[in-house]
XYZ file of C-alpha atoms in Angstrom:
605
model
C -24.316 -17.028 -31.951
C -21.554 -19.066 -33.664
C -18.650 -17.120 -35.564
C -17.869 -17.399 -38.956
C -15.214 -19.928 -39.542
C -13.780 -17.153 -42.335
C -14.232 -14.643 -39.192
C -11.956 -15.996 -36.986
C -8.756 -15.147 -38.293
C -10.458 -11.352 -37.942
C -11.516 -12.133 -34.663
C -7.594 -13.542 -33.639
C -5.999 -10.677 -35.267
C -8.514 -7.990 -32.980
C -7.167 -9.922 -29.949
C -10.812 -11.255 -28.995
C -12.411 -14.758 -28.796
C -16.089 -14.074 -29.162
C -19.100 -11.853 -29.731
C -18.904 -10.326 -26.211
C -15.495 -8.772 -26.611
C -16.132 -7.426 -29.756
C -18.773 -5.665 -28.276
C -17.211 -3.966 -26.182
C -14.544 -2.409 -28.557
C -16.551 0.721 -28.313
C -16.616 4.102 -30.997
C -13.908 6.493 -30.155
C -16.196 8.917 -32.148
C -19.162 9.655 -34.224
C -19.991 11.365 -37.733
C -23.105 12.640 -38.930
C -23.347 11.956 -42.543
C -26.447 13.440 -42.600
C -27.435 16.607 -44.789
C -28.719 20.033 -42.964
C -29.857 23.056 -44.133
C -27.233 24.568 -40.771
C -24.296 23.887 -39.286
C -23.011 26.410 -37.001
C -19.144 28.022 -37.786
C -16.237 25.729 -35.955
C -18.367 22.594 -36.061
C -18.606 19.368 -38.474
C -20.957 18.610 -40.696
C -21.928 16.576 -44.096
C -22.090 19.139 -47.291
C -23.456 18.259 -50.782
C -21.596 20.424 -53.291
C -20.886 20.630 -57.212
C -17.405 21.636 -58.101
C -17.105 24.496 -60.230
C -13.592 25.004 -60.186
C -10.281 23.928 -59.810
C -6.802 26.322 -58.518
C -3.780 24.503 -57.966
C -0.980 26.406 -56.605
C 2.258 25.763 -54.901
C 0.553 26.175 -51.577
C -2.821 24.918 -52.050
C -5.518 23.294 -53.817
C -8.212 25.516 -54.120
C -12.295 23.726 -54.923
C -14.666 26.861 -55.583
C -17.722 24.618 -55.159
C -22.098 25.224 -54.946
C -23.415 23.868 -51.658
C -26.418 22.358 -52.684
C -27.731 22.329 -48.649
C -26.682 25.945 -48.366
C -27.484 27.204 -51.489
C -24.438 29.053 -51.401
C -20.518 29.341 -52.888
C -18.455 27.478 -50.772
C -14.408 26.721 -51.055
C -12.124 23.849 -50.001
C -9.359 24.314 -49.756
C -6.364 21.588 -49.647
C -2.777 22.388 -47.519
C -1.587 18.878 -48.189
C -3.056 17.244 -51.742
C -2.098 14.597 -53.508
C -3.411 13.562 -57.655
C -5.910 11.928 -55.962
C -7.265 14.737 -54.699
C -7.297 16.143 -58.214
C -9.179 12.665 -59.461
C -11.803 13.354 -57.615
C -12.478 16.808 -57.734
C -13.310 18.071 -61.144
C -15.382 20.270 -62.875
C -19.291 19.692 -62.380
C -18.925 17.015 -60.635
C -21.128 16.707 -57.473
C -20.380 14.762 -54.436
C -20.279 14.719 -50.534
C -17.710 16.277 -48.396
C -17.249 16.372 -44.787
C -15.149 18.689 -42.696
C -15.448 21.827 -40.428
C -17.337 24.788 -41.151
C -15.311 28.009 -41.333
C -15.833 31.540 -42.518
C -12.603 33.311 -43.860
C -12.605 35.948 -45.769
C -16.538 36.222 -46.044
C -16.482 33.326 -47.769
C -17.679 29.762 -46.585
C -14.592 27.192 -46.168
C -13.656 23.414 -45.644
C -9.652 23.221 -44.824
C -8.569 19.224 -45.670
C -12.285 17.608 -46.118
C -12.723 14.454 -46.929
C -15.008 12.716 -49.664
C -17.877 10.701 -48.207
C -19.345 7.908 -50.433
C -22.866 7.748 -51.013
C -24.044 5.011 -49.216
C -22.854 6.853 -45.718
C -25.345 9.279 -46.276
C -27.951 10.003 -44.070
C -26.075 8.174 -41.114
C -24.748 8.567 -37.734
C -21.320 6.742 -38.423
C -19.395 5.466 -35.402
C -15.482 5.927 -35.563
C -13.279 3.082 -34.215
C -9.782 2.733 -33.428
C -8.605 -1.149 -34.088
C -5.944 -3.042 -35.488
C -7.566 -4.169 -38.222
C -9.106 -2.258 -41.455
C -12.274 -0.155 -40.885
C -14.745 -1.530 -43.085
C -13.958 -4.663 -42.256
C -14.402 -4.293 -38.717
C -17.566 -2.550 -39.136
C -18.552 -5.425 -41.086
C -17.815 -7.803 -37.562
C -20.135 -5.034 -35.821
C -23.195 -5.493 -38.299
C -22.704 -9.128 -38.449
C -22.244 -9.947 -34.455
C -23.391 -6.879 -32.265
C -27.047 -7.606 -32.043
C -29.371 -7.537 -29.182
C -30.688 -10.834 -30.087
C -27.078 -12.126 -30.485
C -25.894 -10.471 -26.576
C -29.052 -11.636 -25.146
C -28.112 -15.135 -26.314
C -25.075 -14.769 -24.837
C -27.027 -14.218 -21.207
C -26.394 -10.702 -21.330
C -29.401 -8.669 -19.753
C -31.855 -7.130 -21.875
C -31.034 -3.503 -20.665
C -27.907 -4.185 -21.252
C -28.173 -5.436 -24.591
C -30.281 -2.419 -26.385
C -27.412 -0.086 -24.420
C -24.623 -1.850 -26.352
C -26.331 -1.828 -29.123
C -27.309 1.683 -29.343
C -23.678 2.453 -28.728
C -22.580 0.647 -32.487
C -25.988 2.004 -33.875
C -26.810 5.402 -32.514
C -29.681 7.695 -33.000
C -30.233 11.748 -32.868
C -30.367 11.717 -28.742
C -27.022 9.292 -28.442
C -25.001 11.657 -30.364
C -26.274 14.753 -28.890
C -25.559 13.127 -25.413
C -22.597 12.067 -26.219
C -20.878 15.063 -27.565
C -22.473 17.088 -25.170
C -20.452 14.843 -22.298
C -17.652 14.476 -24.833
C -17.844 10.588 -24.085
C -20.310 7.819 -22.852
C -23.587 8.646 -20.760
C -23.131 6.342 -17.197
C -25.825 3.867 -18.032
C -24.110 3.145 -21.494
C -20.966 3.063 -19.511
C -22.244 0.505 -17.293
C -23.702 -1.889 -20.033
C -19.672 -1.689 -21.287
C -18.693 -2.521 -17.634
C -21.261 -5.140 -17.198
C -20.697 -7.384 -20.565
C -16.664 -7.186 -20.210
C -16.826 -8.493 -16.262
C -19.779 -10.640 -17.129
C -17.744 -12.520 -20.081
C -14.705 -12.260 -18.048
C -16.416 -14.159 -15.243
C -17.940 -16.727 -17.896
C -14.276 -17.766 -19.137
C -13.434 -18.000 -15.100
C -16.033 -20.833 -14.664
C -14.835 -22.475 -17.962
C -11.507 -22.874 -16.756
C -12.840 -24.402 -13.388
C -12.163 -28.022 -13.451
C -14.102 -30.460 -11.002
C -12.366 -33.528 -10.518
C -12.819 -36.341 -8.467
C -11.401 -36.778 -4.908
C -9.194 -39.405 -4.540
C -10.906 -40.118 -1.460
C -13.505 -38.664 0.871
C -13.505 -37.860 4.346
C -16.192 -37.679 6.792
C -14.338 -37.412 10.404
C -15.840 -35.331 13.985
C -14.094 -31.906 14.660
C -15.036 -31.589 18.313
C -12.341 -33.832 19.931
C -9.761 -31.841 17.903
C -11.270 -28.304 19.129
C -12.120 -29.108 22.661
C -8.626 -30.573 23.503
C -6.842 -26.881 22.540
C -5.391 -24.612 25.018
C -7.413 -21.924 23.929
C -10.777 -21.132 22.177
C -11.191 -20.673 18.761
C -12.576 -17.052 16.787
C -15.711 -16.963 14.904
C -13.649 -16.977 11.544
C -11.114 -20.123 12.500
C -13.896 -22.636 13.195
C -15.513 -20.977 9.917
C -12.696 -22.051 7.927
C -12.460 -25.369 9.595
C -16.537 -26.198 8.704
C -15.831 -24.931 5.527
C -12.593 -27.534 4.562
C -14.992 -30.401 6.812
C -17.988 -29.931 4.366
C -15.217 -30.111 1.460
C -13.149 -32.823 2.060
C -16.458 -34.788 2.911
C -17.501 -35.115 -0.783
C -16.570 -36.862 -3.600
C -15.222 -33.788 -5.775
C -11.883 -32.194 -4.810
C -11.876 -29.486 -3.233
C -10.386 -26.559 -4.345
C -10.131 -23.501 -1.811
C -7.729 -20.920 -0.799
C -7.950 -19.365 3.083
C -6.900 -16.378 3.392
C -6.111 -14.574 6.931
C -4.380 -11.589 8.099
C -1.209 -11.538 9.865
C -1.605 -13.632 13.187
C -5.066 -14.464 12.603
C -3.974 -18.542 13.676
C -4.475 -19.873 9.841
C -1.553 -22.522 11.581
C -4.521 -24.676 13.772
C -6.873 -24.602 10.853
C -3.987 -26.385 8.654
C -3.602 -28.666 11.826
C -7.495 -29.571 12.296
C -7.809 -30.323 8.672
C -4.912 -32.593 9.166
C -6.835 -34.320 11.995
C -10.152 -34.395 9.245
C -8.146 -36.253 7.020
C -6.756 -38.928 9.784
C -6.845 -41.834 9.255
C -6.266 -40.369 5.432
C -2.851 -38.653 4.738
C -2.152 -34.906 4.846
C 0.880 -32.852 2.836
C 1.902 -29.155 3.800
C 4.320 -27.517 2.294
C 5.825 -24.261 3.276
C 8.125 -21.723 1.856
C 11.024 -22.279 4.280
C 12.623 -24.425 6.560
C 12.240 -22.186 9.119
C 8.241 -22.343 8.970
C 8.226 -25.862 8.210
C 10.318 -26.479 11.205
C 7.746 -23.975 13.355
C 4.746 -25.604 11.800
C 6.022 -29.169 12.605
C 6.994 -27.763 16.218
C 3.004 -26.935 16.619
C 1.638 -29.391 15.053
C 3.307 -31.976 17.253
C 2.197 -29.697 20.254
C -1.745 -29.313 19.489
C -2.572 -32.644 17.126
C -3.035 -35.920 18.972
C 0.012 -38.328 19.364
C -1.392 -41.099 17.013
C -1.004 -39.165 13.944
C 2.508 -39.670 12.911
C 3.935 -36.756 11.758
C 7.017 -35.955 9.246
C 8.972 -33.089 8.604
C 11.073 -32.811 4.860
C 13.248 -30.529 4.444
C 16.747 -30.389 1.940
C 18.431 -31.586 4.701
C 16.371 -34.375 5.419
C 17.528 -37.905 5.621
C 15.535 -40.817 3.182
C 13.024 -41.597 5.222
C 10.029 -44.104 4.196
C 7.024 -41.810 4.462
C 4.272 -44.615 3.603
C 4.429 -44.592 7.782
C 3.422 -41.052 8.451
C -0.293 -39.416 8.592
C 0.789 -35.420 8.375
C 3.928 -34.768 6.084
C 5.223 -31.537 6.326
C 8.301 -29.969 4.561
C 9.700 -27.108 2.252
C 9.928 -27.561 -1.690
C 12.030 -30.444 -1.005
C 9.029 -32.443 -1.275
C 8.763 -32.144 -4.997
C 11.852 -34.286 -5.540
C 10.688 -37.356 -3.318
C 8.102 -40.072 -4.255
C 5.660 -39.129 -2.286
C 2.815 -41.384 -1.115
C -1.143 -41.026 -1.764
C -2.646 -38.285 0.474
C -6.137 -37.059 0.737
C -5.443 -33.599 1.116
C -2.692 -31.366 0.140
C -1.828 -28.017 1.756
C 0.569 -24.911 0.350
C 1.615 -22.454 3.102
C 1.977 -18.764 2.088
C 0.686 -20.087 -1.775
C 2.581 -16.601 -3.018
C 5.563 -17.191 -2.537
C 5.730 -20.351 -4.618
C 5.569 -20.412 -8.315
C 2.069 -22.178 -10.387
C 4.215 -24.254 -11.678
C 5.218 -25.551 -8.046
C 2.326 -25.577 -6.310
C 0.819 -27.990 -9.632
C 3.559 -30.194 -9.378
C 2.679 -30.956 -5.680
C -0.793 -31.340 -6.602
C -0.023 -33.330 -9.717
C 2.153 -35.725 -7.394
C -0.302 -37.016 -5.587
C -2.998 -36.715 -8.590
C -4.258 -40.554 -9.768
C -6.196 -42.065 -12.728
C -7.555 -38.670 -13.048
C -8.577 -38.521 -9.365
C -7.391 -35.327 -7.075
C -6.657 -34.850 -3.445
C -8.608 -32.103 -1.589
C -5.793 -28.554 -2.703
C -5.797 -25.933 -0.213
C -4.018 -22.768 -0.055
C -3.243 -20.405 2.629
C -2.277 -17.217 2.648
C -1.595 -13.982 4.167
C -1.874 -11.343 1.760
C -5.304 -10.429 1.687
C -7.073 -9.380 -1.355
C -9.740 -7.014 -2.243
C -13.590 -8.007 -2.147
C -14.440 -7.956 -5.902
C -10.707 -9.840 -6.780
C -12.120 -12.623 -4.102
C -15.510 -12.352 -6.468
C -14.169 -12.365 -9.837
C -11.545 -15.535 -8.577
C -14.524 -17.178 -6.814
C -15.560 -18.916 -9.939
C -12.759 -20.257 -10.218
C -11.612 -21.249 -6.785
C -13.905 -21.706 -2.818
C -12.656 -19.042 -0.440
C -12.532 -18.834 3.150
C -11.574 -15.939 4.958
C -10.192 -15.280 8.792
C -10.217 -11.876 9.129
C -10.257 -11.854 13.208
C -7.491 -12.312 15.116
C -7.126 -14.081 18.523
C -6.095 -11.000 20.441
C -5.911 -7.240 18.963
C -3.101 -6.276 18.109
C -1.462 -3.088 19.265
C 0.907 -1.642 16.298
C 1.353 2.340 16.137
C 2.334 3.220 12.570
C 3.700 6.229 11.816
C 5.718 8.239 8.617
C 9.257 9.919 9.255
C 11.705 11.062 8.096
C 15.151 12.439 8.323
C 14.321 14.807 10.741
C 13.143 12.425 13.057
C 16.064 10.349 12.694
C 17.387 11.159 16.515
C 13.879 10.647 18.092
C 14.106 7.203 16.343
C 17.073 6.172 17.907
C 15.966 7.314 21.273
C 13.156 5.164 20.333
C 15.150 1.949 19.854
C 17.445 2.402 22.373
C 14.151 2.423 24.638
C 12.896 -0.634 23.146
C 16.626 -2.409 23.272
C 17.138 -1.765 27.205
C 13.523 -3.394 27.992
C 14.544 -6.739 26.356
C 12.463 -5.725 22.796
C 14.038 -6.371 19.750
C 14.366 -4.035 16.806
C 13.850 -4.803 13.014
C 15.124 -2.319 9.923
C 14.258 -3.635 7.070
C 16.333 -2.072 3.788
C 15.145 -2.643 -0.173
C 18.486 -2.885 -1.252
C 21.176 -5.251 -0.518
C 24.042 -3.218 -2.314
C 23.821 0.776 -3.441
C 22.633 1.900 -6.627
C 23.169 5.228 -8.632
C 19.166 4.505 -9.372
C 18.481 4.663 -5.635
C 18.498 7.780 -2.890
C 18.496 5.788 0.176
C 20.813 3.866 1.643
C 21.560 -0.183 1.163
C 21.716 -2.901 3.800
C 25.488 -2.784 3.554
C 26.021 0.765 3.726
C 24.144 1.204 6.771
C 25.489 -1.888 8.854
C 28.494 -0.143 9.937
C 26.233 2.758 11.537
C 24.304 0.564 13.265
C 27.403 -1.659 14.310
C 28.950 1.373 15.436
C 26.095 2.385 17.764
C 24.568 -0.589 18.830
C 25.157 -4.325 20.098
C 23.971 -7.229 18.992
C 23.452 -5.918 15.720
C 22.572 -9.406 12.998
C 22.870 -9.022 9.119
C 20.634 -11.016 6.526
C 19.251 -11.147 2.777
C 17.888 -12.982 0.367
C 20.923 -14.177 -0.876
C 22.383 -14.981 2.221
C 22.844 -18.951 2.355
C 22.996 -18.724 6.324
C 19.720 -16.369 6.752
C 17.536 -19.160 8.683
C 20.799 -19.552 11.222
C 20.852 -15.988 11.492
C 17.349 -15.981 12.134
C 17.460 -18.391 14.751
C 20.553 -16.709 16.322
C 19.339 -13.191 16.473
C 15.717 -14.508 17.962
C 17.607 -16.012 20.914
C 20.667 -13.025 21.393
C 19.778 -9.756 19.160
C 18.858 -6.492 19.807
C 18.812 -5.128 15.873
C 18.138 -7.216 13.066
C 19.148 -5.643 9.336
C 17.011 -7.633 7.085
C 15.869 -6.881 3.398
C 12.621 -8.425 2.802
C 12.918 -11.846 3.162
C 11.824 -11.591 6.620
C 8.393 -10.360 5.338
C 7.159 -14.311 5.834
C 9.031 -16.845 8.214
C 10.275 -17.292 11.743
C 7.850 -15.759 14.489
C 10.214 -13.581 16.560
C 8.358 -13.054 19.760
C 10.333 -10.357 21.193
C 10.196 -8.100 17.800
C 8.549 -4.799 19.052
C 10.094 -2.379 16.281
C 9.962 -2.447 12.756
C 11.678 0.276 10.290
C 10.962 0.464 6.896
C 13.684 2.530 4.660
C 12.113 3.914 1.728
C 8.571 3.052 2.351
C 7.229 4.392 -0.825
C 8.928 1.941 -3.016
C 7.839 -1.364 -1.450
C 3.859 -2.565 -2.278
C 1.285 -2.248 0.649
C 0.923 -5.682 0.501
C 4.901 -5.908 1.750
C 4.892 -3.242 3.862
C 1.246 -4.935 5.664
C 3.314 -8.111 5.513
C 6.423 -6.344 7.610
C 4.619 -4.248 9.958
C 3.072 -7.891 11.077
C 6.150 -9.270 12.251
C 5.822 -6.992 15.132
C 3.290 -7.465 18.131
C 3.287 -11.215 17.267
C 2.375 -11.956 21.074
C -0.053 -8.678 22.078
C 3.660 -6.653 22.856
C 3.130 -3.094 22.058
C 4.274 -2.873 18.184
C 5.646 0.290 16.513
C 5.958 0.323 12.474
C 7.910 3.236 11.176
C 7.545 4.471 7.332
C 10.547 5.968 6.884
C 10.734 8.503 3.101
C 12.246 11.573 1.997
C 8.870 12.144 0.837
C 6.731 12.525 4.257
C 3.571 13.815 2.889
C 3.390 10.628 0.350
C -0.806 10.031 0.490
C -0.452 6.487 0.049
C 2.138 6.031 3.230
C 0.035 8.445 5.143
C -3.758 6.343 4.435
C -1.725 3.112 4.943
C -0.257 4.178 8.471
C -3.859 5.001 9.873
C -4.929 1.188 8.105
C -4.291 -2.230 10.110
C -6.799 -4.855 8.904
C -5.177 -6.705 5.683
C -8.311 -6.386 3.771
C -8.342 -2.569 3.891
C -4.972 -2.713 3.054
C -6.066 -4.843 0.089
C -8.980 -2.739 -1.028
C -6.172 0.496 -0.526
C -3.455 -1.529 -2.514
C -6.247 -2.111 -5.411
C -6.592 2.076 -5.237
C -3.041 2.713 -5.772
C -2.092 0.323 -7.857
C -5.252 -1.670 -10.284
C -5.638 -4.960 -9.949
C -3.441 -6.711 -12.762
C -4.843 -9.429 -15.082
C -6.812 -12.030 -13.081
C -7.224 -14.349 -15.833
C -4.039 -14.249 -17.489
C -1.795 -14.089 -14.478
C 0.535 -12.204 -16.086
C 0.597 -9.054 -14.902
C 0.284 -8.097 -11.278
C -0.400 -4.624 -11.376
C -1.412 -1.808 -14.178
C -5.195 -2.049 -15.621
C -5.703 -4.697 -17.626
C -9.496 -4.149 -18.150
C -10.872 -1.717 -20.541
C -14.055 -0.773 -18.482
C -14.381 -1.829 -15.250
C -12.817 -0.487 -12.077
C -12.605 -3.041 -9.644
C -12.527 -0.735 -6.744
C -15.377 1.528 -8.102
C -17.834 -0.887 -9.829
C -18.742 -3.943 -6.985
C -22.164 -3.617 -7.755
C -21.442 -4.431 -11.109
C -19.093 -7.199 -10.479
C -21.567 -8.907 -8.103
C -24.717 -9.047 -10.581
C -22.502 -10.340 -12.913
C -21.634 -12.802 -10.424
C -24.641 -13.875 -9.918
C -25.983 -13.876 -13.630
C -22.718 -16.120 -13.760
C -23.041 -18.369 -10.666
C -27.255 -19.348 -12.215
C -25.950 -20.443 -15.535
């Protein structure tokens, strides 16, 4: 159903777009404006009266009225009136009031009622809270919320008569619903339903299918049979998955997500070897990854594809002559040449804007390259649903050996055991990460910075290396500590980068105020080679529920679905938030069922 061109300015000023939305801008209450012969004491209720006299006093307004449903004297009786209270009631005039029952005094009373016109009568009225006036939005509600109009709209039939019997109740709503004091669950499920299922619809809107600037149609086998080692069931599932992509003549558009050492690193490299004879771009958040990725890929990828690495340090080089370019964000300031397939590394930890740019680089006459992302923060099943219409996904959830990590929560009185700990770890050649939140101290903050512990740890240790974010030598640091360190102090910048193959130990000072996501992200810098990995949560607050589910947690993806319990899962569509609940209905870690028949409602348009 088509809106009103005089509507839309109504429909901009509710913050909605279309029929759907407005539908689900649901009564916060109801009235009965209709007439019985009882209504018990302490309760609401629609009264016909005649006014038979008016007492003004300093204090009140009093209305000795005739109830014409009770057949009996009743009063109202005004605290706060106004001379438009005294407009409208006056002597034998008769006219409907609403307001709660009371007895006072043996007398029947209505403190502050309010006059109900004429036409209400005889109607459950629904009560909404909006930014625009009432009548006129109840106007939008007659005009728009129809079942015919939803079911045109693809919503499901059930679902339809449900929304509509919330904006147009009857007897057995009402009673329902001020029984529960809110929404039945089946009415609260057709809400749930149409928001998701209109939320998904926009999703596929925004979808755009361009054309691939080239196909390519290229044997895996040689590529997996020549590795040192064999493959898991989810690698070579990601692999098919880019092969069947890159072999058509739409760009592809897919994000692969895998855990923490789950070897996303070979799929980038055998979709590289896809694309050959066809040109391949990676780029990576550092130079230390780009430099480890280039280090691999010249290891496992055949010597005849001619591989580049760009990084700000990089001299001019003419890259028309290489098959696999790799770098950091340095490639967005060089001309690059036309490539087949583009690839961002750890996609979160650039900006949209960035990771377009790449993509726009290469982009041609309206023609794309194959765009995939990879990344390691895993997300929750029904985020991977709802951004499905908008994006492929491939996920790599094993990893090629199990990992060994022992989480644990402590705190200060563990502090000694701790060190014992370390100094274990130290004198059998493991290495020992602490990661600290804050650089500098802050009145706002109870623990400790990075540079007010460094002298402790200076004091009682050797080998002791010092980086941050802000620190313009961090990668030599990096590289130095890898090769010579026993302790690294690190803020979180070393949540993604070098692989430190020695790292056995990671401490985490004030646990509760870093994301799971983060703290998944750290605790997977240790155990990088099967070592034996310890991850220590250390908090004031040692019986924190969310450090305490998280410890006993090590796959990603129940970290993500844990991460969308704590903390709601942001705006999806918008992008602009990243956490706090930005839909009015649905609860994407209650309601999958939901979200996936929407899907599919969705997906068969």
């Amino acid at each position: 159903m088509q809106i009103d061109a005089k509507d839309f300015e109504k429909f901009k000023r509710l913050g909605i777009s279309n029929i759907l939305e407005l539908s689900i801008i649901a009564p916060v209450k109801y009235f009965d404006f209709r007439l019985k012969k009882f209504v018990p004491f302490g309760t609401e209720g629609l009264f016909e009266i005649e006014v038979k006299d008016v007492i003004k006093t300093q204090k009140y307004l009093k209305i000795e009225t005739f109830c014409v449903n009770f057949q009996k004297e009743m009063e109202l009786i005004f605290f706060k009136y106004s001379p438009y209270h005294q407009k409208v009631f006056w002597k034998n005039v008769s006219l409907f009031v609403y307001g709660r029952l009371e007895y006072n005094f043996s007398k029947f009373q209505l403190i502050q009622p309010k006059k109900i016109p004429s036409a209400r009568v005889g109607k459950i009225y629904p009560s909404y809270k909006t930014s625009i006036r009432a009548d006129i939005f109840r106007n939008l509600i007659e005009k728009y919320v129809k079942k015919e109009s939803l079911i045109n709209e693809g919503v499901l039939e059930k679902y339809a008569e449900e929304i509509e019997k919330i904006h147009f109740p009857d007897s057995s709503f009402l009673e329902s619903f001020q029984k529960r004091k809110g929404f039945e669950d089946e009415y609260l499920k057709a809400l749930k339903f149409v928001e998701i299922y209109n939320h998904l619809k926009e999703l596929k809107s925004k979808r755009k299918f361009l054309p691939a600037l080239m196909n390519c149609k290229k044997d895996i086998e040689p590529f997996l049979k020549n590795l040192p080692f064999v493959l898991t069931k989810d690698q070579l599932k990601a692999i098919y998955d880019i092969k069947k992509d890159i072999a058509k003549n739409i760009a592809a558009r897919r994000v692969i997500i895998g855990d923490v050492g789950s070897g996303k690193s070979i799929v980038m490299f055998a979709t590289a070897f896809l694309a050959y004879p066809n040109r391949t771009i990676l780029m990576a958040p550092t130079t230390i990854l780009a430099n480890q990725l280039y280090d691999e890929a010249k290891k496992y990828l055949p010597s005849y594809i001619k591989i580049a690495l760009i990084t700000s340090s990089s001299k001019e080089e003419y890259l028309d002559d290489f098959h696999f370019i790799i770098g950091t964000h340095a490639l967005l300031y060089k001309n690059l040449p036309k490539a087949c397939v583009i690839m961002v590394d750890e996609q979160h930890r650039f900006g949209t804007n960035q990771r377009n740019r790449l993509k726009k680089l290469i982009e041609q006459n309206r023609k794309s390259p194959h765009y995939f992302q990879f990344s390691a923060t895993p997300i929750p099943r029904t985020q991977a649903l709802i951004d499905s219409s908008l994006v492929d996904f491939s996920f790599i959830k094993e990893t090629p050996f199990r990992k060994d990590i022992t989480s644990k929560v402590v705190s200060k009185e563990d502090f000694k055991e701790l060190l014992v700990h370390i100094k274990n770890e130290i004198d059998n050649n493991r290495q020992v990460l602490v990661v600290y939140p804050l650089i500098e101290s802050s009145e706002n903050y109870r623990y400790k910075s990075l540079e007010e512990a460094a002298s402790f740890w200076k004091k009682y240790f050797q080998n002791v290396f010092i980086t941050h974010g802000k620190d313009r030598e961090k990668e030599d640091v990096l590289i130095e500590f890898r090769k010579n360190g026993d302790i690294l102090l690190a803020t979180t910048v070393i949540e993604v980068g070098i692989s430190l193959p020695r790292l056995s130990t990671v401490i985490i000072v004030g646990a509760e105020n870093l994301g799971l996501a983060t703290l998944h992200q750290l605790r997977g810098r240790v155990s990088r080679t099967g070592l034996k990995g310890y991850c220590f949560l250390y908090t004031e607050d040692k019986n924190n529920k969310r450090l305490n589910e998280f410890a006993k947690v090590s796959s990603g993806f129940q970290i993500a679905e844990l991460d969308l319990k704590y903390r709601q899962s942001g705006d999806l569509l918008k992008g602009k938030e990243q956490s706090g609940k930005s839909f009015r209905w649905i609860d994407l870690g209650q309601d999958k069922e939901i979200i996936e028949e929407a899907k599919k409602i969705v997906d068969s348009l």
